[in-house]
XYZ file of C-alpha atoms in Angstrom:
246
model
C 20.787 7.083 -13.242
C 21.705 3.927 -11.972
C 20.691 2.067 -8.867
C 23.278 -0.219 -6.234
C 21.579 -1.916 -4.083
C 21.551 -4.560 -1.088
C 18.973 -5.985 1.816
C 19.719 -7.635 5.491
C 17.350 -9.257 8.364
C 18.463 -9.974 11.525
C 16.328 -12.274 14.196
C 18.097 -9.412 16.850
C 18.800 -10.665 20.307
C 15.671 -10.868 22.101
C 13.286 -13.109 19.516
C 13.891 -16.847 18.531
C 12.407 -15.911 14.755
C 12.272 -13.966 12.362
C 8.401 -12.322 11.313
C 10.892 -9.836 8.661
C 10.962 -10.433 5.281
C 11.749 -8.400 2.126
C 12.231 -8.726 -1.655
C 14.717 -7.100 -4.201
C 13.872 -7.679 -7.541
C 17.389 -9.071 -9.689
C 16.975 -6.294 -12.187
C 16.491 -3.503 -9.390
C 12.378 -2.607 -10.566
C 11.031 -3.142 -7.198
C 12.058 -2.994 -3.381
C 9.563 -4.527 -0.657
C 10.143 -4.978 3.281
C 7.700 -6.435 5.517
C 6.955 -6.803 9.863
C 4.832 -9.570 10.190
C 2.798 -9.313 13.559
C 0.205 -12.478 15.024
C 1.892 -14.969 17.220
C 5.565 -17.045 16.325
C 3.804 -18.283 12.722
C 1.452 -16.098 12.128
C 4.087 -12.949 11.624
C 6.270 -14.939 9.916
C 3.534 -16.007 7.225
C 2.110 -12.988 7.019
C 5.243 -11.083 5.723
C 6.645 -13.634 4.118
C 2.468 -13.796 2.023
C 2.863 -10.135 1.471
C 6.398 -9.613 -0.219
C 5.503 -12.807 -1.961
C 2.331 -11.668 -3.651
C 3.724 -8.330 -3.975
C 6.545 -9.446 -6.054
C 4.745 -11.511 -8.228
C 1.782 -9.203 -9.121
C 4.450 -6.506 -9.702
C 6.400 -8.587 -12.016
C 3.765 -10.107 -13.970
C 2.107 -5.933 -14.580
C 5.114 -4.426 -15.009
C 4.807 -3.657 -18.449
C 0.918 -3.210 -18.215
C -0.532 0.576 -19.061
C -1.805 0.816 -15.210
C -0.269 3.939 -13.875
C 2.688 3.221 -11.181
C 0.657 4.464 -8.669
C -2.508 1.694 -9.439
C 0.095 -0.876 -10.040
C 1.382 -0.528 -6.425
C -2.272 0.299 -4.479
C -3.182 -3.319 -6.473
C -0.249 -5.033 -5.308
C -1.256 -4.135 -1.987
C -4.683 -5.078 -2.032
C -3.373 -8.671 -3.532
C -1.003 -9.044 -0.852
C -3.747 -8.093 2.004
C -6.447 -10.431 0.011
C -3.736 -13.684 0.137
C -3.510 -12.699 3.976
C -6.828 -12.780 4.756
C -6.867 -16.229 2.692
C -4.316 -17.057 4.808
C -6.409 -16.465 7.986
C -9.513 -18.025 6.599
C -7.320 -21.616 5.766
C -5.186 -21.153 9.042
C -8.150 -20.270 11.795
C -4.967 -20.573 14.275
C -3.302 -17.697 12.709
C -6.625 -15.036 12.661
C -4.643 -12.211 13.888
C -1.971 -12.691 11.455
C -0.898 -9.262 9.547
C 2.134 -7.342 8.495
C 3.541 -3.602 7.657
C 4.840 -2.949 4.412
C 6.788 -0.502 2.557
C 7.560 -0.748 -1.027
C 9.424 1.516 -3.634
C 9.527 0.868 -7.742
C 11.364 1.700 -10.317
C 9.349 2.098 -13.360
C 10.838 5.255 -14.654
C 14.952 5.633 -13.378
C 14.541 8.673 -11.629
C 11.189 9.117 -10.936
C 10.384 5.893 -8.372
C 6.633 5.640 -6.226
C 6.257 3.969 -2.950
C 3.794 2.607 -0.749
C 3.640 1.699 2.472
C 1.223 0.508 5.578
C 1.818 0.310 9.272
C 5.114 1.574 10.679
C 7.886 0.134 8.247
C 9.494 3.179 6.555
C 10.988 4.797 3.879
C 13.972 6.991 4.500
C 16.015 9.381 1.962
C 19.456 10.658 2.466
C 20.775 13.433 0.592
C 23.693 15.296 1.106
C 24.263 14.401 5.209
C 20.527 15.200 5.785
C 18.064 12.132 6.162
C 14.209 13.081 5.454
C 11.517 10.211 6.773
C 9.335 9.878 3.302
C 6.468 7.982 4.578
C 4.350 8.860 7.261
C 3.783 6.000 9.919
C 0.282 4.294 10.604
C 0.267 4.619 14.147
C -1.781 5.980 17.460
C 1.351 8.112 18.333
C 2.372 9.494 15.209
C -1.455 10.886 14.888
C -0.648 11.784 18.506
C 2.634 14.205 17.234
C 0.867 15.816 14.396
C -1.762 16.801 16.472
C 0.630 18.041 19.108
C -0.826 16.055 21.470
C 2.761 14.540 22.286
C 6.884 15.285 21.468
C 8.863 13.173 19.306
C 11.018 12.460 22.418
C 7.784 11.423 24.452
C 6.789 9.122 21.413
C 10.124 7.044 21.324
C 9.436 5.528 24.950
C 5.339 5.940 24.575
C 3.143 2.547 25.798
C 1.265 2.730 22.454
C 3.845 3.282 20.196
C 3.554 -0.147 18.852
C -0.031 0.445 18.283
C -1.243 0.490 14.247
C -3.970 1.620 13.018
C -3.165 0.473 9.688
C -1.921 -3.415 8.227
C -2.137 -5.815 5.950
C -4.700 -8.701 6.800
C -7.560 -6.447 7.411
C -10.909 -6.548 6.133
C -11.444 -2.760 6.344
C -8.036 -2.023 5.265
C -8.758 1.633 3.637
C -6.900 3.598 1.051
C -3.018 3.076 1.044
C -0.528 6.332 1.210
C 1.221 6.094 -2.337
C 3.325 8.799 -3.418
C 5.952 9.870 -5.976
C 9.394 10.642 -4.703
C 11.812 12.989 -6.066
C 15.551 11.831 -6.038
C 18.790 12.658 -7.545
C 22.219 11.563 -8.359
C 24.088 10.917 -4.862
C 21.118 10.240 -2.913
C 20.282 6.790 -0.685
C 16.940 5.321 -0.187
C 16.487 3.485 3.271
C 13.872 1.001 3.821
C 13.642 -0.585 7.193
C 11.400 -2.509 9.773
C 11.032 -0.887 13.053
C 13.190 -3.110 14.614
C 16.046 -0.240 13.272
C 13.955 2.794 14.217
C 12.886 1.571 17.321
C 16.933 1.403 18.482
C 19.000 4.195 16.440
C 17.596 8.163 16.335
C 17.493 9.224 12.482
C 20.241 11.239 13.676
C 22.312 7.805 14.159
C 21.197 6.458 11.145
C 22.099 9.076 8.892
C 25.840 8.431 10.507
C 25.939 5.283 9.324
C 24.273 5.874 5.536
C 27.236 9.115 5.691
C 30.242 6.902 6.699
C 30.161 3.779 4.711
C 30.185 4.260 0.910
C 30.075 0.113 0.510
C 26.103 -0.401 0.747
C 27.356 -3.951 2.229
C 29.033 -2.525 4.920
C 26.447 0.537 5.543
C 23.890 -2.251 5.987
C 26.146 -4.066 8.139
C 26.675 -1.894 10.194
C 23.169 -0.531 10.853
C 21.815 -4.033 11.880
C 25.008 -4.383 14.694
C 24.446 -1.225 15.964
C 20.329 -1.720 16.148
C 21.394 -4.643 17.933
C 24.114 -2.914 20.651
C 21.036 -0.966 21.486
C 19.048 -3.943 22.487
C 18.240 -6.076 19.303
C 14.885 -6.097 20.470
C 13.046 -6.536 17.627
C 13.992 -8.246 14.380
C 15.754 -5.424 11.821
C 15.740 -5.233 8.092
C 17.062 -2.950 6.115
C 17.423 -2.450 2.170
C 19.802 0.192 1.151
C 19.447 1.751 -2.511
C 22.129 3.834 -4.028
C 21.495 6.199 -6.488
C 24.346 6.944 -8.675
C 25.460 8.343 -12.306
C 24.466 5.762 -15.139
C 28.462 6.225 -16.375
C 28.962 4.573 -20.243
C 30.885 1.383 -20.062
């Protein structure tokens, strides 16, 4: 297998910045997108802390005999430890944290991910998209419970609340997890600034109809944005696709 890949954040139309960030590692190992939260800074640092700290502890263990699965719950507790640095330096910015979801590539076609908070991983196979991670929220807890409908959650007054981030003493054990993939299939990973506009069902129209990642992306960010625009959106598309010989 091979991987294509490409990333996009867009402010949207409602804030003045940008509290998105995300990372793609050059030689494709490692995928990481961040949703700051905390005031006009304090988001904005916070991500921007995460996918930085993330990236580097990943990169510097790569090649170190910690299982994928330790390497990535580490990398997460580095990232929420240089937050709450962060807040300790920057008394302004207390409230500062972040979501975070983040695939690797250790082995081709067996990649892990992690997330926290409500920044997701999506995979599309075959017209069909399949949420992979489970979101750290009140009304998620609230659908699995069957306390509330899908369709009630979209338009829900807590659906913005988390009761998981980065930047928090207590933060508790992550949700990592293996995830099976094939040749033909497209990883998704996205702020809620996408989900919180377009229905999966919309989303897996645009993944379908544009075989250019560049233009799939594209095109999910403007139409996140004819909705509303909201939020900021990121997205980072991965394309999974036969390792052909040259």
């Amino acid at each position: 297998m091979k991987l294509k890949f490409v990333g996009i954040t867009d402010p949207g139309l409602v804030r003045s910045n940008n509290q998105d960030a995300y990372y793609i590692d050059p030689h494709g190992r490692f995928f990481i997108v961040a949703d700051g939260m905390g005031g006009h800074a304090g988001g904005e640092q916070a991500s921007h802390t995460a996918t930085e700290e993330m990236a580097a502890f990943l990169g510097s263990h790569w090649d170190s005999s910690e299982s994928s699965q330790k390497l990535l719950e580490n990398a997460l507790e580095k990232a929420n430890a240089a937050i709450l640095n962060e807040q300790q330096k920057h008394p302004e910015g207390a409230d500062m944290g972040t979501t975070v979801v983040a695939v690797i590539f250790r082995s081709p076609d067996s990649p892990w991910c992690a997330h926290v908070g409500d920044s997701r991983l999506y995979r599309f196979r075959e017209g069909k998209l399949q949420q992979i991670t489970e979101d750290d929220t009140w009304v998620a807890r609230a659908i699995k419970i069957g306390d509330i409908t899908e369709e009630e959650a979209r338009n829900h007054p807590f659906r913005h609340v988390l009761s998981r981030c980065l930047g928090r003493e207590d933060l508790c054990q992550v949700e990592v997890q293996e995830i099976d993939i094939k040749t033909g299939d497209r990883l998704l990973l996205c702020s809620d600034g996408l989900t919180e506009e377009l229905t999966n069902q919309n989303i897996a129209a645009h993944l379908g109809n544009f075989p250019i990642l560049e233009k799939a992306s594209v095109s999910l960010i403007e139409s996140a944005k004819n909705q509303g625009g909201h939020d900021n959106i990121t997205v980072v598309i991965i394309s999974v696709e036969e390792n052909t010989p040259p």
